[in-house]
Amino acid sequence: MPKNAPESSSLVGAEYEVEIGPVAHGGHCIARTDEGRVLFVRHALPGERVVARVTEGDETSRFLRADAVTVLDASKDRIPAPCPYAAPGRCGGCDWQHAKPGAQRRLKGEVVAEQLHRLAGLTPEEAGWDGTVVPAEGDKLPAGEVPQWRTRVQYAVDAAGRAGLRRHRSHEVEPIDHCMIAAEGVSELGVEKREWPGMASVEAIAATGSQDRQVILTPRPGARLPLVELDKPVSVLRVEEKDGGVHRVHGRPFVRERADDRTYRVGNGGFWQVHPKAADTLVRAVMQGLLPRKGDTALDLYCGVGLFAGALADRVGDKGAVLGIESGKRAVEDARHNLQGFDRVRIEQGKVDQVLPRTGITEVDLIVLDPPRAGAGKQVVRHLAALGARRIAYVACDPAALARDLAYFRESGYKPRTLRAFDLFPMTHHVECVAILEPAGKGA
């Protein structure tokens, strides 16, 4: 029986002494109680013996969530978490601050391998992957040092107007005075130093390759915007209560990002890779995998502001052509602006599964897809496979979605040629992968 077991069916607060098993997708490890209950335990490492306190679940739950509150037998990979907020019941932003950097990457590699095996039936060798997760340039730091990589931080604001970050799987705010993984350009704004009365959240953005800084304010219902005076020049946008749209208060409504020797405009807090090295790292991996040729036709799906479309357009030349598809209206406007120098690039707005069939395209040479976390799905994968591309580059921020879609590609006649994994979210459980696919009948 657990210690401190509550009288009701809820097991929150109950404590179990357990042996920690393998890592699982989501920033936790798996353990079992003496009664056979499955625990998903945060703040633990494989092989440790810990006291785990339940944070979610009751007698009827299929599994329980828990935090390791006491480490009885520590892993050799454990270090003291550099951040004081990275502890049970506190900030939920980081998952692995208590693990050495090399161990974090091994854990992520184990998760990728497990997802490939379970959801796609692929070994690392069959996926063309060497099993490693590669750190971004400059991120290979000694244990105890934290890379300052997060160029976009969304601070939650508590009822007292203090900026902080949300606790794990909670709406509760952990007020902080400094986020260790925030990029220098975010930290220098000083968002945590001032109060934000009436605000629900404050997002801070520090562009890569320019000095552009931006904050996006989301007021609570009926609240007025405060006068924003931060430590550095910054443009201010607000999220409208009525329609959820983002509108300029003062300064530019966009930031200028830099990648692949091009400048990209990203408006209204639109999507851009968060790690300052991510965009260049991913473009390099995609282009090395696709090997575009002059005159190729290519698709860039879920294209955002045109990062991969621009890289493809540079490489396929004046006789090639690139079609980008993106659902976000502002992102499409930015993509068209960013790529206006290419006569043979077209950007269409809408969902990929709806727009692609309407284009009438029946064959292409190359495809890049960078879908949202849920993946592309069976319908889109089947359509892409029918286009007969020489190679397909799949950029994935979720190894589970990638593995599911790789299984759909296999059903449709495509196999992975190579797979690379990058640690573009240090201290968290997230990992970015780039898979290059080719027709299954083609020799290695």
Coordinates of N, CA, C and O in Angstrom, one line a residue, residues 275-407:
H275 N 14.9 27.7 -31.5 CA 16.3 27.7 -31.3 C 17.0 28.6 -32.3 O 16.7 28.5 -33.5
P276 N 17.9 29.5 -31.9 CA 18.6 30.4 -32.9 C 19.3 29.6 -34.0 O 19.5 30.2 -35.1
K277 N 19.7 28.4 -33.8 CA 20.5 27.6 -34.8 C 19.5 26.7 -35.6 O 20.0 26.0 -36.5
A278 N 18.3 26.6 -35.2 CA 17.4 25.6 -35.7 C 17.1 25.7 -37.2 O 17.2 24.8 -38.0
A279 N 16.8 27.0 -37.6 CA 16.4 27.1 -39.0 C 17.5 26.7 -40.0 O 17.3 26.0 -40.9
D280 N 18.7 27.2 -39.7 CA 19.9 26.8 -40.5 C 20.2 25.3 -40.5 O 20.5 24.7 -41.5
T281 N 20.1 24.8 -39.3 CA 20.3 23.3 -39.1 C 19.4 22.5 -39.9 O 19.8 21.6 -40.6
L282 N 18.1 22.8 -39.9 CA 17.1 22.1 -40.6 C 17.2 22.3 -42.1 O 17.0 21.3 -42.8
V283 N 17.4 23.5 -42.5 CA 17.6 23.7 -44.0 C 18.7 22.9 -44.5 O 18.6 22.2 -45.6
R284 N 19.8 22.9 -43.8 CA 21.0 22.2 -44.2 C 20.7 20.7 -44.3 O 21.0 20.0 -45.3
A285 N 20.0 20.1 -43.3 CA 19.7 18.7 -43.3 C 18.7 18.3 -44.4 O 18.9 17.3 -45.1
V286 N 17.8 19.2 -44.6 CA 16.8 18.9 -45.7 C 17.4 19.0 -47.1 O 17.2 18.1 -47.9
M287 N 18.2 20.0 -47.3 CA 18.9 20.2 -48.6 C 19.9 19.1 -48.9 O 20.1 18.6 -50.0
Q288 N 20.7 18.7 -47.9 CA 21.6 17.6 -48.0 C 20.9 16.3 -48.3 O 21.5 15.5 -49.0
G289 N 19.7 16.2 -47.8 CA 19.0 14.9 -48.0 C 18.3 14.9 -49.4 O 18.3 13.9 -50.1
L290 N 17.8 16.0 -49.8 CA 17.0 16.1 -51.1 C 17.9 16.2 -52.3 O 17.6 15.7 -53.4
L291 N 19.0 16.9 -52.1 CA 20.0 17.2 -53.3 C 19.2 17.8 -54.5 O 19.1 17.2 -55.5
P292 N 18.6 19.0 -54.3 CA 17.8 19.6 -55.4 C 18.7 19.8 -56.6 O 19.9 20.1 -56.5
R293 N 18.1 19.7 -57.8 CA 18.8 19.9 -59.1 C 18.1 21.1 -59.8 O 16.9 21.4 -59.6
K294 N 18.9 21.8 -60.6 CA 18.3 22.8 -61.4 C 17.2 22.3 -62.3 O 17.3 21.2 -62.9
G295 N 16.1 23.0 -62.3 CA 14.9 22.6 -63.1 C 13.9 21.7 -62.3 O 12.9 21.4 -62.9
D296 N 14.2 21.3 -61.1 CA 13.3 20.5 -60.3 C 12.0 21.2 -60.0 O 12.0 22.5 -59.8
T297 N 10.9 20.5 -59.9 CA 9.7 21.0 -59.3 C 9.6 20.5 -57.9 O 9.9 19.3 -57.6
A298 N 9.1 21.3 -57.0 CA 9.1 21.0 -55.6 C 7.9 21.5 -54.9 O 7.3 22.6 -55.2
L299 N 7.5 20.8 -53.8 CA 6.4 21.3 -52.9 C 7.0 21.6 -51.5 O 7.9 20.8 -51.0
D300 N 6.5 22.6 -50.9 CA 6.8 22.9 -49.5 C 5.5 23.0 -48.8 O 4.8 24.0 -48.9
L301 N 5.2 22.0 -48.0 CA 3.9 21.8 -47.4 C 4.0 22.2 -45.9 O 4.9 21.9 -45.2
Y302 N 2.9 22.9 -45.4 CA 2.9 23.6 -44.1 C 4.1 24.5 -44.1 O 4.9 24.5 -43.2
C303 N 4.1 25.4 -45.1 CA 5.4 26.1 -45.4 C 5.6 27.3 -44.5 O 6.7 27.9 -44.6
G304 N 4.7 27.7 -43.6 CA 4.9 28.9 -42.8 C 5.3 30.1 -43.6 O 4.6 30.4 -44.6
V305 N 6.3 30.8 -43.2 CA 6.7 32.0 -43.9 C 7.7 31.8 -45.0 O 8.2 32.7 -45.6
G306 N 7.8 30.5 -45.4 CA 8.6 30.2 -46.6 C 10.0 29.8 -46.5 O 10.8 29.9 -47.4
L307 N 10.4 29.3 -45.3 CA 11.8 28.9 -45.0 C 12.3 27.9 -46.0 O 13.3 28.2 -46.7
F308 N 11.7 26.8 -46.2 CA 12.2 25.7 -47.1 C 11.9 26.1 -48.5 O 12.6 25.7 -49.4
A309 N 10.8 26.8 -48.8 CA 10.5 27.2 -50.1 C 11.5 28.1 -50.7 O 12.0 28.0 -51.8
G310 N 12.0 29.0 -49.8 CA 13.1 29.9 -50.3 C 14.4 29.1 -50.5 O 15.1 29.4 -51.5
A311 N 14.7 28.1 -49.7 CA 15.9 27.3 -49.9 C 15.8 26.5 -51.2 O 16.8 26.4 -51.9
L312 N 14.6 26.0 -51.4 CA 14.4 25.2 -52.6 C 14.5 26.1 -53.9 O 15.2 25.7 -54.9
A313 N 13.9 27.2 -53.8 CA 13.9 28.2 -55.0 C 15.3 28.6 -55.3 O 15.6 28.6 -56.5
D314 N 16.1 28.8 -54.3 CA 17.5 29.2 -54.6 C 18.2 28.1 -55.4 O 19.1 28.3 -56.2
R315 N 17.9 26.8 -55.1 CA 18.6 25.7 -55.6 C 18.0 25.1 -56.9 O 18.8 24.5 -57.7
V316 N 16.7 25.3 -57.2 CA 16.2 24.7 -58.4 C 16.3 25.7 -59.6 O 16.1 25.3 -60.7
G317 N 16.6 26.9 -59.3 CA 16.9 27.9 -60.4 C 15.7 28.4 -61.1 O 14.5 28.1 -60.8
D318 N 15.9 29.2 -62.1 CA 14.9 29.8 -62.9 C 14.0 28.9 -63.7 O 12.8 29.2 -64.0
K319 N 14.5 27.7 -64.0 CA 13.7 26.7 -64.7 C 12.9 25.8 -63.8 O 12.2 24.9 -64.3
G320 N 13.2 25.8 -62.5 CA 12.5 25.0 -61.6 C 11.2 25.8 -61.1 O 11.0 26.9 -61.5
A321 N 10.5 25.1 -60.2 CA 9.3 25.7 -59.7 C 9.0 25.2 -58.3 O 9.3 24.0 -58.0
V322 N 8.5 26.0 -57.4 CA 8.1 25.6 -56.0 C 6.7 26.1 -55.7 O 6.4 27.3 -55.9
L323 N 5.9 25.2 -55.1 CA 4.6 25.5 -54.6 C 4.6 25.3 -53.1 O 5.0 24.3 -52.6
G324 N 4.3 26.4 -52.4 CA 4.1 26.3 -50.9 C 2.7 26.3 -50.6 O 1.9 27.0 -51.2
I325 N 2.3 25.6 -49.5 CA 0.9 25.6 -49.0 C 1.0 25.8 -47.5 O 1.7 25.1 -46.8
E326 N 0.2 26.8 -47.1 CA 0.1 27.1 -45.7 C -1.3 27.6 -45.3 O -1.9 28.3 -46.1
S327 N -1.8 27.2 -44.1 CA -3.1 27.5 -43.7 C -3.3 28.9 -43.1 O -4.3 29.6 -43.2
G328 N -2.2 29.4 -42.5 CA -2.3 30.7 -41.8 C -2.3 31.9 -42.7 O -1.3 32.0 -43.5
K329 N -3.3 32.8 -42.6 CA -3.4 33.9 -43.6 C -2.2 34.8 -43.5 O -1.6 35.2 -44.5
R330 N -1.8 35.2 -42.2 CA -0.7 36.1 -42.1 C 0.6 35.5 -42.5 O 1.5 36.1 -43.2
A331 N 0.8 34.2 -42.3 CA 2.0 33.5 -42.7 C 2.1 33.5 -44.2 O 3.2 33.6 -44.8
V332 N 1.0 33.3 -44.9 CA 1.0 33.3 -46.4 C 1.4 34.7 -46.9 O 2.2 34.8 -47.8
E333 N 0.9 35.7 -46.3 CA 1.3 37.1 -46.7 C 2.8 37.3 -46.5 O 3.4 37.8 -47.4
D334 N 3.3 36.8 -45.4 CA 4.7 36.9 -45.1 C 5.5 36.1 -46.1 O 6.6 36.5 -46.6
A335 N 5.1 34.9 -46.4 CA 5.8 34.0 -47.3 C 5.8 34.7 -48.7 O 6.9 34.7 -49.4
R336 N 4.7 35.2 -49.2 CA 4.7 35.9 -50.5 C 5.6 37.1 -50.5 O 6.3 37.3 -51.5
H337 N 5.7 37.8 -49.4 CA 6.6 38.9 -49.3 C 8.1 38.4 -49.3 O 8.9 39.0 -50.1
N338 N 8.3 37.4 -48.5 CA 9.7 36.9 -48.4 C 10.2 36.3 -49.7 O 11.5 36.4 -49.9
L339 N 9.4 35.8 -50.5 CA 9.8 35.1 -51.7 C 9.4 35.8 -53.0 O 9.4 35.2 -54.1
Q340 N 9.1 37.1 -52.9 CA 8.7 37.9 -54.1 C 9.7 38.0 -55.1 O 9.4 38.3 -56.3
G341 N 11.0 37.7 -54.8 CA 12.1 37.8 -55.8 C 12.1 36.6 -56.7 O 12.9 36.6 -57.7
F342 N 11.4 35.6 -56.4 CA 11.4 34.3 -57.2 C 10.1 34.3 -58.1 O 9.0 34.1 -57.5
D343 N 10.3 34.3 -59.4 CA 9.1 34.3 -60.3 C 8.5 33.0 -60.3 O 7.3 32.9 -60.6
R344 N 9.2 31.9 -60.0 CA 8.6 30.5 -60.1 C 8.3 29.9 -58.8 O 8.2 28.7 -58.6
V345 N 7.9 30.8 -57.8 CA 7.4 30.3 -56.5 C 6.0 30.8 -56.3 O 5.7 32.0 -56.6
R346 N 5.1 29.9 -55.9 CA 3.7 30.2 -55.7 C 3.3 29.8 -54.3 O 3.7 28.7 -53.9
I347 N 2.6 30.6 -53.5 CA 2.2 30.2 -52.2 C 0.7 30.2 -52.2 O 0.0 31.2 -52.6
E348 N 0.1 29.1 -51.8 CA -1.4 29.0 -51.7 C -1.8 28.9 -50.2 O -1.1 28.2 -49.4
Q349 N -3.0 29.5 -49.9 CA -3.4 29.4 -48.6 C -4.5 28.4 -48.4 O -5.4 28.3 -49.2
G350 N -4.4 27.6 -47.3 CA -5.4 26.6 -47.0 C -4.8 25.4 -46.4 O -3.6 25.3 -46.3
K351 N -5.7 24.5 -46.0 CA -5.2 23.2 -45.4 C -4.6 22.3 -46.6 O -5.2 22.2 -47.7
V352 N -3.5 21.6 -46.3 CA -2.8 20.8 -47.3 C -3.8 19.8 -47.9 O -3.8 19.6 -49.1
D353 N -4.6 19.1 -47.1 CA -5.4 18.1 -47.6 C -6.5 18.6 -48.5 O -7.1 17.9 -49.3
Q354 N -6.8 19.9 -48.4 CA -7.9 20.5 -49.3 C -7.3 21.2 -50.5 O -7.8 21.1 -51.6
V355 N -6.2 21.9 -50.3 CA -5.6 22.7 -51.4 C -4.8 21.8 -52.4 O -5.0 22.0 -53.6
L356 N -4.1 20.8 -51.9 CA -3.2 20.0 -52.8 C -4.0 19.3 -53.9 O -3.7 19.4 -55.1
P357 N -5.2 18.7 -53.6 CA -6.0 18.1 -54.7 C -6.5 19.1 -55.7 O -6.6 18.8 -56.9
R358 N -6.7 20.4 -55.3 CA -7.2 21.4 -56.2 C -6.2 21.9 -57.1 O -6.5 22.6 -58.1
T359 N -4.9 21.7 -56.8 CA -3.9 22.3 -57.7 C -3.8 21.6 -59.0 O -3.2 22.1 -60.0
G360 N -4.3 20.3 -59.1 CA -4.1 19.6 -60.3 C -2.8 19.0 -60.5 O -2.5 18.4 -61.6
I361 N -1.9 19.2 -59.6 CA -0.5 18.6 -59.7 C -0.5 17.1 -59.6 O -1.2 16.5 -58.7
T362 N 0.1 16.4 -60.6 CA 0.1 15.0 -60.6 C 1.5 14.4 -60.4 O 1.6 13.2 -60.2
E363 N 2.5 15.2 -60.6 CA 3.8 14.7 -60.3 C 4.8 15.9 -59.9 O 4.6 17.0 -60.4
V364 N 5.7 15.5 -59.0 CA 6.8 16.5 -58.6 C 8.1 15.7 -58.4 O 8.1 14.5 -58.3
D365 N 9.1 16.5 -58.4 CA 10.5 15.9 -58.1 C 10.8 15.8 -56.7 O 11.3 14.8 -56.2
L366 N 10.5 16.8 -55.9 CA 10.8 16.8 -54.5 C 9.7 17.4 -53.6 O 8.9 18.2 -54.1
I367 N 9.6 16.9 -52.4 CA 8.6 17.4 -51.4 C 9.3 17.6 -50.1 O 10.1 16.8 -49.6
V368 N 9.0 18.7 -49.5 CA 9.3 19.0 -48.1 C 8.0 19.1 -47.3 O 7.1 19.9 -47.8
L369 N 7.8 18.5 -46.2 CA 6.7 18.7 -45.3 C 7.1 18.9 -43.9 O 8.0 18.1 -43.4
D370 N 6.6 19.9 -43.3 CA 6.9 20.2 -41.9 C 5.6 20.4 -41.1 O 5.2 21.5 -40.8
P371 N 4.9 19.3 -40.9 CA 3.5 19.4 -40.4 C 3.5 19.8 -38.9 O 4.5 19.8 -38.2
P372 N 2.3 20.2 -38.4 CA 2.2 20.5 -37.0 C 2.4 19.2 -36.2 O 2.6 18.1 -36.7
R373 N 2.4 19.3 -34.8 CA 2.7 18.2 -34.0 C 1.9 16.9 -34.2 O 2.4 15.8 -34.0
A374 N 0.7 17.1 -34.7 CA -0.1 15.9 -34.9 C 0.3 15.1 -36.1 O -0.1 14.0 -36.3
G375 N 1.2 15.6 -37.0 CA 1.6 14.9 -38.2 C 0.8 15.2 -39.4 O -0.2 16.0 -39.3
A376 N 1.1 14.6 -40.5 CA 0.4 14.8 -41.8 C -0.9 14.0 -41.9 O -1.9 14.4 -42.4
G377 N -0.8 12.7 -41.4 CA -2.0 11.8 -41.5 C -2.0 11.0 -42.8 O -1.4 11.3 -43.8
K378 N -2.8 9.9 -42.7 CA -2.8 8.9 -43.8 C -3.3 9.5 -45.2 O -2.7 9.2 -46.2
Q379 N -4.3 10.4 -45.2 CA -4.8 10.9 -46.4 C -3.8 11.7 -47.1 O -3.5 11.6 -48.4
V380 N -3.1 12.6 -46.4 CA -2.1 13.5 -47.0 C -0.9 12.6 -47.5 O -0.4 12.8 -48.6
V381 N -0.5 11.7 -46.7 CA 0.7 10.8 -47.1 C 0.4 10.1 -48.3 O 1.2 10.0 -49.3
R382 N -0.8 9.5 -48.5 CA -1.2 8.7 -49.7 C -1.1 9.6 -50.9 O -0.7 9.2 -52.0
H383 N -1.7 10.9 -50.7 CA -1.6 11.8 -51.9 C -0.2 12.1 -52.3 O 0.2 12.1 -53.5
L384 N 0.7 12.4 -51.3 CA 2.0 12.7 -51.6 C 2.8 11.6 -52.3 O 3.5 11.8 -53.3
A385 N 2.5 10.4 -51.8 CA 3.2 9.2 -52.4 C 2.8 9.0 -53.9 O 3.6 8.6 -54.7
A386 N 1.6 9.4 -54.2 CA 1.1 9.2 -55.5 C 1.7 10.2 -56.5 O 1.6 10.0 -57.7
L387 N 2.4 11.2 -56.0 CA 3.0 12.2 -56.9 C 4.4 11.8 -57.4 O 5.0 12.4 -58.2
G388 N 4.9 10.7 -56.9 CA 6.1 10.0 -57.4 C 7.4 10.8 -57.2 O 8.3 10.7 -58.1
A389 N 7.5 11.6 -56.1 CA 8.7 12.4 -55.9 C 10.0 11.5 -55.8 O 9.9 10.4 -55.3
R390 N 11.1 12.1 -56.3 CA 12.3 11.4 -56.2 C 12.8 11.2 -54.8 O 13.2 10.2 -54.3
R391 N 12.6 12.3 -54.0 CA 12.8 12.2 -52.6 C 11.8 13.1 -51.8 O 11.4 14.1 -52.4
I392 N 11.6 12.8 -50.6 CA 10.7 13.5 -49.7 C 11.4 13.8 -48.4 O 12.0 12.9 -47.8
A393 N 11.4 15.0 -47.9 CA 12.0 15.4 -46.6 C 10.8 15.7 -45.7 O 10.0 16.5 -45.9
Y394 N 10.8 14.9 -44.6 CA 9.8 15.1 -43.5 C 10.5 15.6 -42.3 O 11.4 15.0 -41.7
V395 N 10.1 16.9 -41.9 CA 10.6 17.5 -40.7 C 9.6 17.4 -39.6 O 8.4 17.7 -39.8
A396 N 10.0 16.8 -38.5 CA 9.1 16.4 -37.4 C 9.5 16.9 -36.1 O 10.7 16.7 -35.7
C397 N 8.6 17.5 -35.3 CA 8.9 17.9 -33.9 C 8.3 16.9 -32.9 O 8.5 17.1 -31.7
D398 N 7.6 15.8 -33.4 CA 7.1 14.8 -32.5 C 7.4 13.4 -33.1 O 7.0 13.1 -34.2
P399 N 8.3 12.6 -32.4 CA 8.7 11.4 -33.0 C 7.5 10.4 -33.2 O 7.6 9.5 -34.0
A400 N 6.5 10.5 -32.3 CA 5.3 9.6 -32.5 C 4.6 9.9 -33.8 O 4.2 9.0 -34.5
A401 N 4.3 11.2 -34.1 CA 3.6 11.5 -35.3 C 4.5 11.1 -36.5 O 4.0 10.6 -37.5
L402 N 5.8 11.3 -36.4 CA 6.7 10.9 -37.5 C 6.6 9.4 -37.7 O 6.5 9.0 -38.9
A403 N 6.7 8.6 -36.7 CA 6.6 7.2 -36.8 C 5.3 6.7 -37.5 O 5.3 5.9 -38.3
R404 N 4.2 7.3 -37.0 CA 2.9 6.9 -37.6 C 2.9 7.2 -39.1 O 2.4 6.4 -39.9
D405 N 3.4 8.4 -39.5 CA 3.4 8.8 -40.9 C 4.4 8.0 -41.7 O 4.1 7.7 -42.9
L406 N 5.5 7.6 -41.1 CA 6.4 6.7 -41.8 C 5.8 5.3 -42.1 O 6.0 4.8 -43.2
A407 N 4.9 4.9 -41.2 CA 4.2 3.6 -41.5 C 3.2 3.8 -42.7 O 3.1 2.9 -43.5

